[in-house]
């Protein structure tokens, strides 16, 4: 098992090395190319994924046929269509890599067996889904709290490195506006930045 | 402990009666009046609540000073500002009863002690937060998927009894529009309903 998942589990719960090695046996390493669909709406959702390296997104197809991104997963995050994965239903959400990714995959029977063999892992996943739930609530708050322009400013200030990793079209979709509007905002910010700099230059 | 929580835990995990009775000792029954704030943004978030009877909402105050409802909790749901509860921070979200409620409250030290004494409860809460996370993701999907009118139609068709329990102003806030717009939609639906009925009468 990757050192990343070992570290992540050890950060959350007390578990000895022997158990960690046994937990490792339930996972399958997956190398995924950029823009590869790991979960596809309408198809059986077989795996839950832990991101060792790379970046993924969750999206759905709107009634107008466009892709609406609703969540991202970076290193140390889990991603799947959880309801479909748990209930053995076809997915209603899709998961796609944004960059080439190193992942660890686990299917539902292995997950259940792993949790039965190592019940202390229930605590780890309880914490993981508490965090995911809180993040999702924050996302809803974010949608209602900010205007389109403010949501971009808040997002790019809070996660400057992450914003550099995501294609403009996907970031625009996540924030709920068109790529053209995002380009306009970015141009505006550069302009304001230059003006601010010029102002400072004049003062000095 | 209320039979409702016993049933809810037993529905999710295997746990014997003796352990359930011990789990019960960690909870405090709370009777809350209608419109009582149980968690208040800006104050310490002390308890997590299980709804035995009644209905609550989660909201935050927008920059314009209005209340934005982002989630509801009916019977058998848990509600608190989870991040604040877990991290011992002041709340950024508020929780308020919509009806008079029978609740079970647990504070953080009791929760940790209960989980340490009955680690099988980790599985219960893992499932609870998986479900809460899935519901929250569905909420985000809902916001992006539907127009204002469609979101009301979908919500009222999916949860007809629930819609009757919530004040119009709060439902409008949850769906992201003004109470006036919601009244207009309801009038429009009644009108269409009556027209539909008249059409059928003519045919018969």
PDB file of N, CA and C in Angstrom, chain B residues 119-152:
ATOM      1  N   UNK B 119     -17.158   0.825  20.530  1.00  0.00           N
ATOM      2  CA  UNK B 119     -16.588   1.154  19.204  1.00  0.00           C
ATOM      3  C   UNK B 119     -17.485   0.716  18.040  1.00  0.00           C
ATOM      4  N   UNK B 120     -18.431  -0.210  18.298  1.00  0.00           N
ATOM      5  CA  UNK B 120     -19.346  -0.595  17.203  1.00  0.00           C
ATOM      6  C   UNK B 120     -20.223   0.579  16.766  1.00  0.00           C
ATOM      7  N   UNK B 121     -20.322   1.620  17.624  1.00  0.00           N
ATOM      8  CA  UNK B 121     -21.092   2.815  17.259  1.00  0.00           C
ATOM      9  C   UNK B 121     -20.384   3.647  16.177  1.00  0.00           C
ATOM     10  N   UNK B 122     -19.063   3.416  16.005  1.00  0.00           N
ATOM     11  CA  UNK B 122     -18.340   4.081  14.909  1.00  0.00           C
ATOM     12  C   UNK B 122     -18.991   3.726  13.575  1.00  0.00           C
ATOM     13  N   UNK B 123     -19.388   2.457  13.437  1.00  0.00           N
ATOM     14  CA  UNK B 123     -20.013   1.982  12.197  1.00  0.00           C
ATOM     15  C   UNK B 123     -21.345   2.711  11.949  1.00  0.00           C
ATOM     16  N   UNK B 124     -22.119   2.859  13.045  1.00  0.00           N
ATOM     17  CA  UNK B 124     -23.395   3.586  12.932  1.00  0.00           C
ATOM     18  C   UNK B 124     -23.140   5.006  12.418  1.00  0.00           C
ATOM     19  N   UNK B 125     -22.210   5.723  13.062  1.00  0.00           N
ATOM     20  CA  UNK B 125     -21.971   7.112  12.661  1.00  0.00           C
ATOM     21  C   UNK B 125     -21.290   7.210  11.292  1.00  0.00           C
ATOM     22  N   UNK B 126     -20.492   6.197  10.937  1.00  0.00           N
ATOM     23  CA  UNK B 126     -19.920   6.182   9.576  1.00  0.00           C
ATOM     24  C   UNK B 126     -21.060   6.157   8.568  1.00  0.00           C
ATOM     25  N   UNK B 127     -22.057   5.315   8.815  1.00  0.00           N
ATOM     26  CA  UNK B 127     -23.192   5.222   7.898  1.00  0.00           C
ATOM     27  C   UNK B 127     -24.020   6.508   7.893  1.00  0.00           C
ATOM     28  N   UNK B 128     -24.213   7.084   9.078  1.00  0.00           N
ATOM     29  CA  UNK B 128     -24.979   8.340   9.201  1.00  0.00           C
ATOM     30  C   UNK B 128     -24.325   9.437   8.351  1.00  0.00           C
ATOM     31  N   UNK B 129     -22.989   9.556   8.453  1.00  0.00           N
ATOM     32  CA  UNK B 129     -22.332  10.653   7.743  1.00  0.00           C
ATOM     33  C   UNK B 129     -22.111  10.346   6.269  1.00  0.00           C
ATOM     34  N   UNK B 130     -22.072   9.092   5.914  1.00  0.00           N
ATOM     35  CA  UNK B 130     -22.098   8.748   4.486  1.00  0.00           C
ATOM     36  C   UNK B 130     -23.420   9.220   3.884  1.00  0.00           C
ATOM     37  N   UNK B 131     -24.499   8.941   4.589  1.00  0.00           N
ATOM     38  CA  UNK B 131     -25.823   9.332   4.100  1.00  0.00           C
ATOM     39  C   UNK B 131     -25.959  10.861   4.042  1.00  0.00           C
ATOM     40  N   UNK B 132     -25.464  11.530   5.099  1.00  0.00           N
ATOM     41  CA  UNK B 132     -25.546  12.993   5.143  1.00  0.00           C
ATOM     42  C   UNK B 132     -24.732  13.604   3.998  1.00  0.00           C
ATOM     43  N   UNK B 133     -23.561  13.024   3.736  1.00  0.00           N
ATOM     44  CA  UNK B 133     -22.703  13.501   2.648  1.00  0.00           C
ATOM     45  C   UNK B 133     -23.396  13.305   1.300  1.00  0.00           C
ATOM     46  N   UNK B 134     -23.976  12.125   1.087  1.00  0.00           N
ATOM     47  CA  UNK B 134     -24.689  11.850  -0.171  1.00  0.00           C
ATOM     48  C   UNK B 134     -25.856  12.820  -0.355  1.00  0.00           C
ATOM     49  N   UNK B 135     -26.585  13.077   0.737  1.00  0.00           N
ATOM     50  CA  UNK B 135     -27.728  13.998   0.664  1.00  0.00           C
ATOM     51  C   UNK B 135     -27.261  15.406   0.324  1.00  0.00           C
ATOM     52  N   UNK B 136     -26.125  15.791   0.891  1.00  0.00           N
ATOM     53  CA  UNK B 136     -25.609  17.127   0.639  1.00  0.00           C
ATOM     54  C   UNK B 136     -25.122  17.270  -0.807  1.00  0.00           C
ATOM     55  N   UNK B 137     -24.526  16.199  -1.335  1.00  0.00           N
ATOM     56  CA  UNK B 137     -24.103  16.204  -2.747  1.00  0.00           C
ATOM     57  C   UNK B 137     -25.317  16.316  -3.661  1.00  0.00           C
ATOM     58  N   UNK B 138     -26.379  15.604  -3.291  1.00  0.00           N
ATOM     59  CA  UNK B 138     -27.614  15.643  -4.073  1.00  0.00           C
ATOM     60  C   UNK B 138     -28.179  17.057  -4.062  1.00  0.00           C
ATOM     61  N   UNK B 139     -28.035  17.723  -2.913  1.00  0.00           N
ATOM     62  CA  UNK B 139     -28.499  19.114  -2.771  1.00  0.00           C
ATOM     63  C   UNK B 139     -27.753  20.017  -3.758  1.00  0.00           C
ATOM     64  N   UNK B 140     -26.427  19.841  -3.853  1.00  0.00           N
ATOM     65  CA  UNK B 140     -25.625  20.656  -4.768  1.00  0.00           C
ATOM     66  C   UNK B 140     -26.069  20.386  -6.207  1.00  0.00           C
ATOM     67  N   UNK B 141     -26.267  19.107  -6.505  1.00  0.00           N
ATOM     68  CA  UNK B 141     -26.714  18.692  -7.841  1.00  0.00           C
ATOM     69  C   UNK B 141     -28.064  19.362  -8.161  1.00  0.00           C
ATOM     70  N   UNK B 142     -28.932  19.351  -7.178  1.00  0.00           N
ATOM     71  CA  UNK B 142     -30.274  19.936  -7.266  1.00  0.00           C
ATOM     72  C   UNK B 142     -30.195  21.430  -7.621  1.00  0.00           C
ATOM     73  N   UNK B 143     -29.293  22.145  -6.942  1.00  0.00           N
ATOM     74  CA  UNK B 143     -29.154  23.592  -7.146  1.00  0.00           C
ATOM     75  C   UNK B 143     -28.773  23.882  -8.601  1.00  0.00           C
ATOM     76  N   UNK B 144     -27.816  23.088  -9.116  1.00  0.00           N
ATOM     77  CA  UNK B 144     -27.328  23.346 -10.472  1.00  0.00           C
ATOM     78  C   UNK B 144     -28.267  22.796 -11.543  1.00  0.00           C
ATOM     79  N   UNK B 145     -28.999  21.727 -11.192  1.00  0.00           N
ATOM     80  CA  UNK B 145     -29.768  21.009 -12.208  1.00  0.00           C
ATOM     81  C   UNK B 145     -31.037  21.748 -12.614  1.00  0.00           C
ATOM     82  N   UNK B 146     -31.709  22.331 -11.623  1.00  0.00           N
ATOM     83  CA  UNK B 146     -33.058  22.805 -11.895  1.00  0.00           C
ATOM     84  C   UNK B 146     -33.202  24.326 -11.882  1.00  0.00           C
ATOM     85  N   UNK B 147     -34.122  24.797 -12.700  1.00  0.00           N
ATOM     86  CA  UNK B 147     -34.509  26.203 -12.660  1.00  0.00           C
ATOM     87  C   UNK B 147     -35.271  26.401 -11.348  1.00  0.00           C
ATOM     88  N   UNK B 148     -35.530  27.657 -10.992  1.00  0.00           N
ATOM     89  CA  UNK B 148     -36.244  27.938  -9.731  1.00  0.00           C
ATOM     90  C   UNK B 148     -37.586  27.217  -9.702  1.00  0.00           C
ATOM     91  N   UNK B 149     -38.342  27.340 -10.791  1.00  0.00           N
ATOM     92  CA  UNK B 149     -39.673  26.737 -10.827  1.00  0.00           C
ATOM     93  C   UNK B 149     -39.576  25.204 -10.729  1.00  0.00           C
ATOM     94  N   UNK B 150     -38.645  24.627 -11.507  1.00  0.00           N
ATOM     95  CA  UNK B 150     -38.481  23.171 -11.481  1.00  0.00           C
ATOM     96  C   UNK B 150     -38.049  22.669 -10.109  1.00  0.00           C
ATOM     97  N   UNK B 151     -37.187  23.448  -9.435  1.00  0.00           N
ATOM     98  CA  UNK B 151     -36.709  22.987  -8.131  1.00  0.00           C
ATOM     99  C   UNK B 151     -37.880  22.914  -7.150  1.00  0.00           C
ATOM    100  N   UNK B 152     -38.803  23.859  -7.229  1.00  0.00           N
ATOM    101  CA  UNK B 152     -39.982  23.806  -6.356  1.00  0.00           C
ATOM    102  C   UNK B 152     -40.856  22.602  -6.710  1.00  0.00           C
TER     103      UNK B 152
END
